[in-house]
GROMACS .gro file of C-alpha atoms in nm:
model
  265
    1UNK     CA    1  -0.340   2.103  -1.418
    2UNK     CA    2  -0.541   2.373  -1.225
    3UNK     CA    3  -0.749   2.405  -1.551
    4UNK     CA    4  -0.847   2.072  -1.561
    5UNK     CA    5  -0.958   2.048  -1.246
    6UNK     CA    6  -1.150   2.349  -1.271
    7UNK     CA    7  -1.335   2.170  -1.565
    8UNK     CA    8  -1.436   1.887  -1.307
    9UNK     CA    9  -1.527   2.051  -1.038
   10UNK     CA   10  -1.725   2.382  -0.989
   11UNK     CA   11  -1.534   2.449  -0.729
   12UNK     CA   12  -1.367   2.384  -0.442
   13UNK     CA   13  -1.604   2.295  -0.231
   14UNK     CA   14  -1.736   2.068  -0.493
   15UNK     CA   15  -1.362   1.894  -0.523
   16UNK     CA   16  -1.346   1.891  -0.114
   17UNK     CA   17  -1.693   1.700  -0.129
   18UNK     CA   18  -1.576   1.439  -0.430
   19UNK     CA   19  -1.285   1.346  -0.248
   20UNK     CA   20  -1.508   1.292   0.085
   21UNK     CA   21  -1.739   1.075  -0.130
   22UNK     CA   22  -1.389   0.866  -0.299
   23UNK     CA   23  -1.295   0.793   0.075
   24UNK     CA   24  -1.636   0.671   0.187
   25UNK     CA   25  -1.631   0.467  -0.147
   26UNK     CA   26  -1.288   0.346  -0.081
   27UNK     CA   27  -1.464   0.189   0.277
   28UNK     CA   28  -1.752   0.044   0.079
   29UNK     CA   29  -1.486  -0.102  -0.100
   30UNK     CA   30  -1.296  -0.240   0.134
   31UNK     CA   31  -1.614  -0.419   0.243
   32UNK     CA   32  -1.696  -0.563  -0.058
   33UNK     CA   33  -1.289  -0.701  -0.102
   34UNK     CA   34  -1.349  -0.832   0.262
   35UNK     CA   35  -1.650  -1.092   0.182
   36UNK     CA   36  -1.486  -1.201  -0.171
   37UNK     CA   37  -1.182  -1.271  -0.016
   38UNK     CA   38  -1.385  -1.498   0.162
   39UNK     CA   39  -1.386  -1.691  -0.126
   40UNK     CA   40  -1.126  -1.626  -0.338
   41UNK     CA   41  -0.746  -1.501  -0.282
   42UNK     CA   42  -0.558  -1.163  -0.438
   43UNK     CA   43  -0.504  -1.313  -0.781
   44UNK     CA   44  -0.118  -1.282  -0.825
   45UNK     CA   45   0.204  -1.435  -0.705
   46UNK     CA   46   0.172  -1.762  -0.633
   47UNK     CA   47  -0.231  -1.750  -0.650
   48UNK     CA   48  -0.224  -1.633  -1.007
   49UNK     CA   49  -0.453  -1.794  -1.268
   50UNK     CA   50  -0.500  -1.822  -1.620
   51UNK     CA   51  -0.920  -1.690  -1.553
   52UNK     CA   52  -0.808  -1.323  -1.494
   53UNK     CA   53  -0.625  -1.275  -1.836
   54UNK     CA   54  -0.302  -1.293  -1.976
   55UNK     CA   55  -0.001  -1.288  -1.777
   56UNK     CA   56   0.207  -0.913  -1.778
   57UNK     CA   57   0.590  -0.959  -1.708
   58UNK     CA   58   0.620  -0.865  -1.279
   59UNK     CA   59   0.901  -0.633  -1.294
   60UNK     CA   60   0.644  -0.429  -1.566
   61UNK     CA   61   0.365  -0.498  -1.395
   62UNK     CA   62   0.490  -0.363  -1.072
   63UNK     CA   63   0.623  -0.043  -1.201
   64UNK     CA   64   0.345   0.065  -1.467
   65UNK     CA   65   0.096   0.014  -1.218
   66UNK     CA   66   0.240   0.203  -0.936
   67UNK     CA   67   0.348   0.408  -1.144
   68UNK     CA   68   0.058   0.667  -1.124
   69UNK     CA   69   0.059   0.704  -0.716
   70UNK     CA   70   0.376   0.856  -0.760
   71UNK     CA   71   0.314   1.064  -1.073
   72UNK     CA   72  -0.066   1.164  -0.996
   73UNK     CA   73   0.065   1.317  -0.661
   74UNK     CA   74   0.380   1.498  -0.863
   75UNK     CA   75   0.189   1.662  -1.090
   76UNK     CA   76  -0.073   1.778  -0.831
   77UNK     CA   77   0.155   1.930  -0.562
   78UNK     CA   78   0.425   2.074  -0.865
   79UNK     CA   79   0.156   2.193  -1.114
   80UNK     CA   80  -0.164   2.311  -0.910
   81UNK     CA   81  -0.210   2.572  -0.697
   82UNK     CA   82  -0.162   2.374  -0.398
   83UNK     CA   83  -0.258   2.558  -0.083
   84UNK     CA   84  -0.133   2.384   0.217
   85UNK     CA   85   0.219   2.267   0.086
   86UNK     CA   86   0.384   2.574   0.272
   87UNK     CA   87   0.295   2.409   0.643
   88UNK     CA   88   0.478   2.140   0.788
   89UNK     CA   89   0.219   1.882   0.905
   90UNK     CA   90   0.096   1.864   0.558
   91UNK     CA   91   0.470   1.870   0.448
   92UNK     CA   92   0.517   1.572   0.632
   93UNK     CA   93   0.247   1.398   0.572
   94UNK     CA   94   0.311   1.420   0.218
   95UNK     CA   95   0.660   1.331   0.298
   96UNK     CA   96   0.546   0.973   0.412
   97UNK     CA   97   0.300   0.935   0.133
   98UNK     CA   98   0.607   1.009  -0.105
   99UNK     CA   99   0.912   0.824   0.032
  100UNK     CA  100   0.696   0.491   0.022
  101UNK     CA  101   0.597   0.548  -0.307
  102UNK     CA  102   0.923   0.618  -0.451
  103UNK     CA  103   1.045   0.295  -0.307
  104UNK     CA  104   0.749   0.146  -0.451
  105UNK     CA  105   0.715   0.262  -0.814
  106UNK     CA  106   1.088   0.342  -0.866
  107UNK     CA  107   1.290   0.120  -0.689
  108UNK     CA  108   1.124  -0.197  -0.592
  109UNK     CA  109   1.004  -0.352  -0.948
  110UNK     CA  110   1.376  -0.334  -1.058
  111UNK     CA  111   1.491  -0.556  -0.759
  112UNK     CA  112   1.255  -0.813  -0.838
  113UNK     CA  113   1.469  -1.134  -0.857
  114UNK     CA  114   1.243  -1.402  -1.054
  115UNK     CA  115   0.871  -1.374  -0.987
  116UNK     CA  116   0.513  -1.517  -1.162
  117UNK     CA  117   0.379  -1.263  -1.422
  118UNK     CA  118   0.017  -1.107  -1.303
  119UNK     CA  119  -0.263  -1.164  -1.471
  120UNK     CA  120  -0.361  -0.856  -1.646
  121UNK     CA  121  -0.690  -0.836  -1.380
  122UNK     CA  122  -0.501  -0.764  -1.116
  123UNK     CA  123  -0.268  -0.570  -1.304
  124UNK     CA  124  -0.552  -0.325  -1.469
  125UNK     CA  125  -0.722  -0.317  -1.098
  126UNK     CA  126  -0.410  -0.172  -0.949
  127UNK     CA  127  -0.358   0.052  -1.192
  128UNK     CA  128  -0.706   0.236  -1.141
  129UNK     CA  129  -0.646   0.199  -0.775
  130UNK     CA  130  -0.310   0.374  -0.750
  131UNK     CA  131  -0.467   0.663  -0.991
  132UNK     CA  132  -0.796   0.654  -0.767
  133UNK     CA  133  -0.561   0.661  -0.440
  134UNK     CA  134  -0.342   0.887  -0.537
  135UNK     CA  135  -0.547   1.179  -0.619
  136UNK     CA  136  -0.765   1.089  -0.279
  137UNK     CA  137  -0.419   1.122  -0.084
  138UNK     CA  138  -0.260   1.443  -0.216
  139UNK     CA  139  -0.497   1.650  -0.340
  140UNK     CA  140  -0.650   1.649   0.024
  141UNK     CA  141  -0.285   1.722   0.200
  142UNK     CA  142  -0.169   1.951  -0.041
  143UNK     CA  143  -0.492   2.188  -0.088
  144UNK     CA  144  -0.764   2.091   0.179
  145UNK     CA  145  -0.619   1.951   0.496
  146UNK     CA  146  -0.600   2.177   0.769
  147UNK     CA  147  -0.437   2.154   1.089
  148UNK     CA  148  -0.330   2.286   1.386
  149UNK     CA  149   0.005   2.541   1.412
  150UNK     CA  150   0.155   2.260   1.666
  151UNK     CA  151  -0.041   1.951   1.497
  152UNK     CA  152   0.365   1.822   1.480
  153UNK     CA  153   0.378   1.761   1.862
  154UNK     CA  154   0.029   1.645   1.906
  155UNK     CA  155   0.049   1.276   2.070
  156UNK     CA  156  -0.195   1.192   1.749
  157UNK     CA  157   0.068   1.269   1.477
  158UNK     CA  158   0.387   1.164   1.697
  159UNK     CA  159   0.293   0.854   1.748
  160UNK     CA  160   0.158   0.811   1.399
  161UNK     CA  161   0.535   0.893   1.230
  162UNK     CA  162   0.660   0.627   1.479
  163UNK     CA  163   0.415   0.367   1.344
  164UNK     CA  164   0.462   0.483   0.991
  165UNK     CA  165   0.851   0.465   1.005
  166UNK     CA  166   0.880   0.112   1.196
  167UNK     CA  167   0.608  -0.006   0.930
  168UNK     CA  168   0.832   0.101   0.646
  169UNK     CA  169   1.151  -0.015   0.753
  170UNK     CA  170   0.962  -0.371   0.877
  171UNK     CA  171   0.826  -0.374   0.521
  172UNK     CA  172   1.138  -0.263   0.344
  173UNK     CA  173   1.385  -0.537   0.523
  174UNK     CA  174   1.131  -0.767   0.484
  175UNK     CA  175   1.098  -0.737   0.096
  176UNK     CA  176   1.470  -0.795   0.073
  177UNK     CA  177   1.462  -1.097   0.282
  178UNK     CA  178   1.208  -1.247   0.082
  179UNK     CA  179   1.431  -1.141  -0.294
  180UNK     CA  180   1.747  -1.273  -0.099
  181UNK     CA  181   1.571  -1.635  -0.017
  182UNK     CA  182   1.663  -1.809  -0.329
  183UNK     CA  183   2.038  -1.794  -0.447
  184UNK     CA  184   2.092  -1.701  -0.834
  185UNK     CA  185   1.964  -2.023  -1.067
  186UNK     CA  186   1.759  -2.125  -0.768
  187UNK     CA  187   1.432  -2.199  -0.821
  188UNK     CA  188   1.121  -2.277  -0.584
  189UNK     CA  189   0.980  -2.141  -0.256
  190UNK     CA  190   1.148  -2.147   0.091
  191UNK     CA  191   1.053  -2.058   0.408
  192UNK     CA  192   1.161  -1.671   0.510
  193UNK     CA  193   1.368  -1.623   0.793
  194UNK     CA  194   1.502  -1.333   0.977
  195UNK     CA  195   1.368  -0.966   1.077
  196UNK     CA  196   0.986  -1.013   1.174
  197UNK     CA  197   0.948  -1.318   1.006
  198UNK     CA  198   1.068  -1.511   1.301
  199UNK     CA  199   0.751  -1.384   1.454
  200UNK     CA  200   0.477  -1.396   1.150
  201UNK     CA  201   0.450  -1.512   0.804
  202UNK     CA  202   0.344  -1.201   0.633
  203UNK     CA  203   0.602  -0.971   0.793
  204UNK     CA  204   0.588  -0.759   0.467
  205UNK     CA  205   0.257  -0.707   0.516
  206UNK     CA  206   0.242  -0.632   0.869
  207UNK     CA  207   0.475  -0.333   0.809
  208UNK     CA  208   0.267  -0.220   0.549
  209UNK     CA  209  -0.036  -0.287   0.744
  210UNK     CA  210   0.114  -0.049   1.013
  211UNK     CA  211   0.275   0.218   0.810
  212UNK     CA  212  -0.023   0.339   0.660
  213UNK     CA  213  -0.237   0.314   0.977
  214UNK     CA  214   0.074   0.540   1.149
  215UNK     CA  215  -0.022   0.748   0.839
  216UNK     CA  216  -0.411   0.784   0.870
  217UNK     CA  217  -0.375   0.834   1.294
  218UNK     CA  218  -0.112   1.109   1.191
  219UNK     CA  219  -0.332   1.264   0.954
  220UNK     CA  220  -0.651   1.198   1.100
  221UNK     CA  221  -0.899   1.244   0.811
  222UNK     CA  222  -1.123   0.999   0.624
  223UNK     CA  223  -0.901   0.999   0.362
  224UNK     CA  224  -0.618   0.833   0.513
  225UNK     CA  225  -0.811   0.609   0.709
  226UNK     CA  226  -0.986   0.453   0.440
  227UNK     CA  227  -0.668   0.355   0.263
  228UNK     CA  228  -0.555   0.238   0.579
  229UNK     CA  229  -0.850  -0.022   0.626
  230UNK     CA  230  -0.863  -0.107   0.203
  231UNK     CA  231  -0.481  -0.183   0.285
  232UNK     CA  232  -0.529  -0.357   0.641
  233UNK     CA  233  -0.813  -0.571   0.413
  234UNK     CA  234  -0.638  -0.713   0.123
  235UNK     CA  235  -0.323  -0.787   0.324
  236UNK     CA  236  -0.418  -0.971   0.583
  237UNK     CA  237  -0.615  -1.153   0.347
  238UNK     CA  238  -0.265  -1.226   0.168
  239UNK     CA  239  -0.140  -1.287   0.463
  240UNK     CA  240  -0.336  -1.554   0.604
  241UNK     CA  241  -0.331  -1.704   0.267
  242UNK     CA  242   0.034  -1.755   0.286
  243UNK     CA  243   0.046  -1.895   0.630
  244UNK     CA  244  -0.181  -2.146   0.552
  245UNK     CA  245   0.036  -2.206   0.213
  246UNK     CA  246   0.374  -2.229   0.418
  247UNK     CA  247   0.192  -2.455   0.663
  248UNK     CA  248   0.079  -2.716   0.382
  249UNK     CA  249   0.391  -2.730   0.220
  250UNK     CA  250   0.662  -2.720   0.496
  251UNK     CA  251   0.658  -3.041   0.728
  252UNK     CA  252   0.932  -2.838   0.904
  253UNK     CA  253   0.749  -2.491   0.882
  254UNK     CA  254   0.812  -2.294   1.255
  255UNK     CA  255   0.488  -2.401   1.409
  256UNK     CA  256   0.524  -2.080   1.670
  257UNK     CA  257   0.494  -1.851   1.394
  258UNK     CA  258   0.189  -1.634   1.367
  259UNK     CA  259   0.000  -1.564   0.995
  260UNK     CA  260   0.003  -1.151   1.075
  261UNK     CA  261  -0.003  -1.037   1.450
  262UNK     CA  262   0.329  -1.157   1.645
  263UNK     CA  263   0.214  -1.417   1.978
  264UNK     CA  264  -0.184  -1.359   1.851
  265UNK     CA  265  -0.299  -1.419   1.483
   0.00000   0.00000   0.00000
């Protein structure tokens, strides 16, 4: 692995300046998602169409195309000569990246219960982005991110693990309310109810929403940050989405229930 990326980059410096230029892209990005969802919603689920190419299976959709932020990351940290692994902020940085991923890629397409295909648009999209993302992520924490001796106890980081652990758990629950909703041979959409979804419609998304923005104040670099605000983008865009969907189709949908921010939005 070191060999190829000594093929693509000069050198380190070089690499170090790429992967500022992937983050700043990442924001342009998120920019450009932010005016065309506008228009148009995240073409899967429920807002899937025919337009954006044949449908893939969910359950292989989901786990081929997160697939590569988990094994991208692997092979960097086991099979490069990754610098900063040895100290714990970036051990536990990486830690966070890792446990949602494995969740993610290796645990959550095989609970799917049910579930529209996704067009193969969205599917090809995500895969690029994972690859993209995950290289961005851990080749910057495990060779170039560098922090102080007692970064751990710095109000900064602290209160970033908080965020990213009540995001993950918020997001976790959530997803298994949402598979539990429908009893086996049921069919159809029903409104969720339980955790944080007393409170908003996209609790998923909020606690994804907020675990990777506890991630990018705990590691502080462009890098995080940007996938922070690509993530805050196209989720809240989902989000919104759905409240107005549960709205429309629910007479008896809880009318005290917030699209995203509980009491606010």
């Amino acid at each position: 692995m070191d060999a190829v990326l000594s093929t693509l980059f000069s050198s380190e410096e070089e690499e170090l300046y790429i992967l500022d230029c992937l983050a700043y892209l990442m924001l342009f990005m998120a920019a450009c998602t932010y005016v065309t969802l506008l228009f148009e919603n995240v073409p899967y689920g429920r807002y899937a169409s025919s337009k954006y190419g044949f449908p893939v299976n969910v359950k292989f959709a989901w786990f081929v195309q997160e697939l590569p932020a988990f094994l991208v990351p692997v092979c960097l940290v086991v099979w490069t000569s990754s610098a900063k692994t040895s100290l714990l902020p970036n051990q536990l940085l990486l830690a966070m990246y890792f446990c949602h991923y494995v969740q993610r890629s290796l645990i959550y397409p095989f609970l799917i219960r049910g579930g529209k295909s996704t067009p193969f648009a969205s599917f090809a999209l995500a895969i690029v982005f994972c690859t993209y993302n995950g290289y961005m992520q851990v080749r910057y924490l495990s060779h170039y991110a560098d922090y102080p001796a007692d970064w751990v106890t710095h109000p900064c980081f602290i209160t970033g693990s908080a965020l990213w652990l009540v995001g993950w758990l918020v997001n976790v629950h959530s997803d298994h309310i949402l598979r539990n909703l429908r009893k086996p041979g049921e069919t159809g959409y029903k409104i969720p109810k339980g955790g944080v979804f007393e409170l908003v419609s996209g609790a998923n998304f909020l606690g994804e929403i907020t675990e990777w923005a506890g991630f990018a104040l705990a590691g502080r670099s462009v890098h995080s940050a940007a996938f922070a605000v690509f993530t805050l983008v196209v989720l809240a865009s989902r989000a919104v989405a759905h409240h107005k969907w549960y709205l429309a189709k629910f007479e008896d949908y809880p009318k005290s229930r917030k699209a995203l921010i509980p009491f606010v939005y």
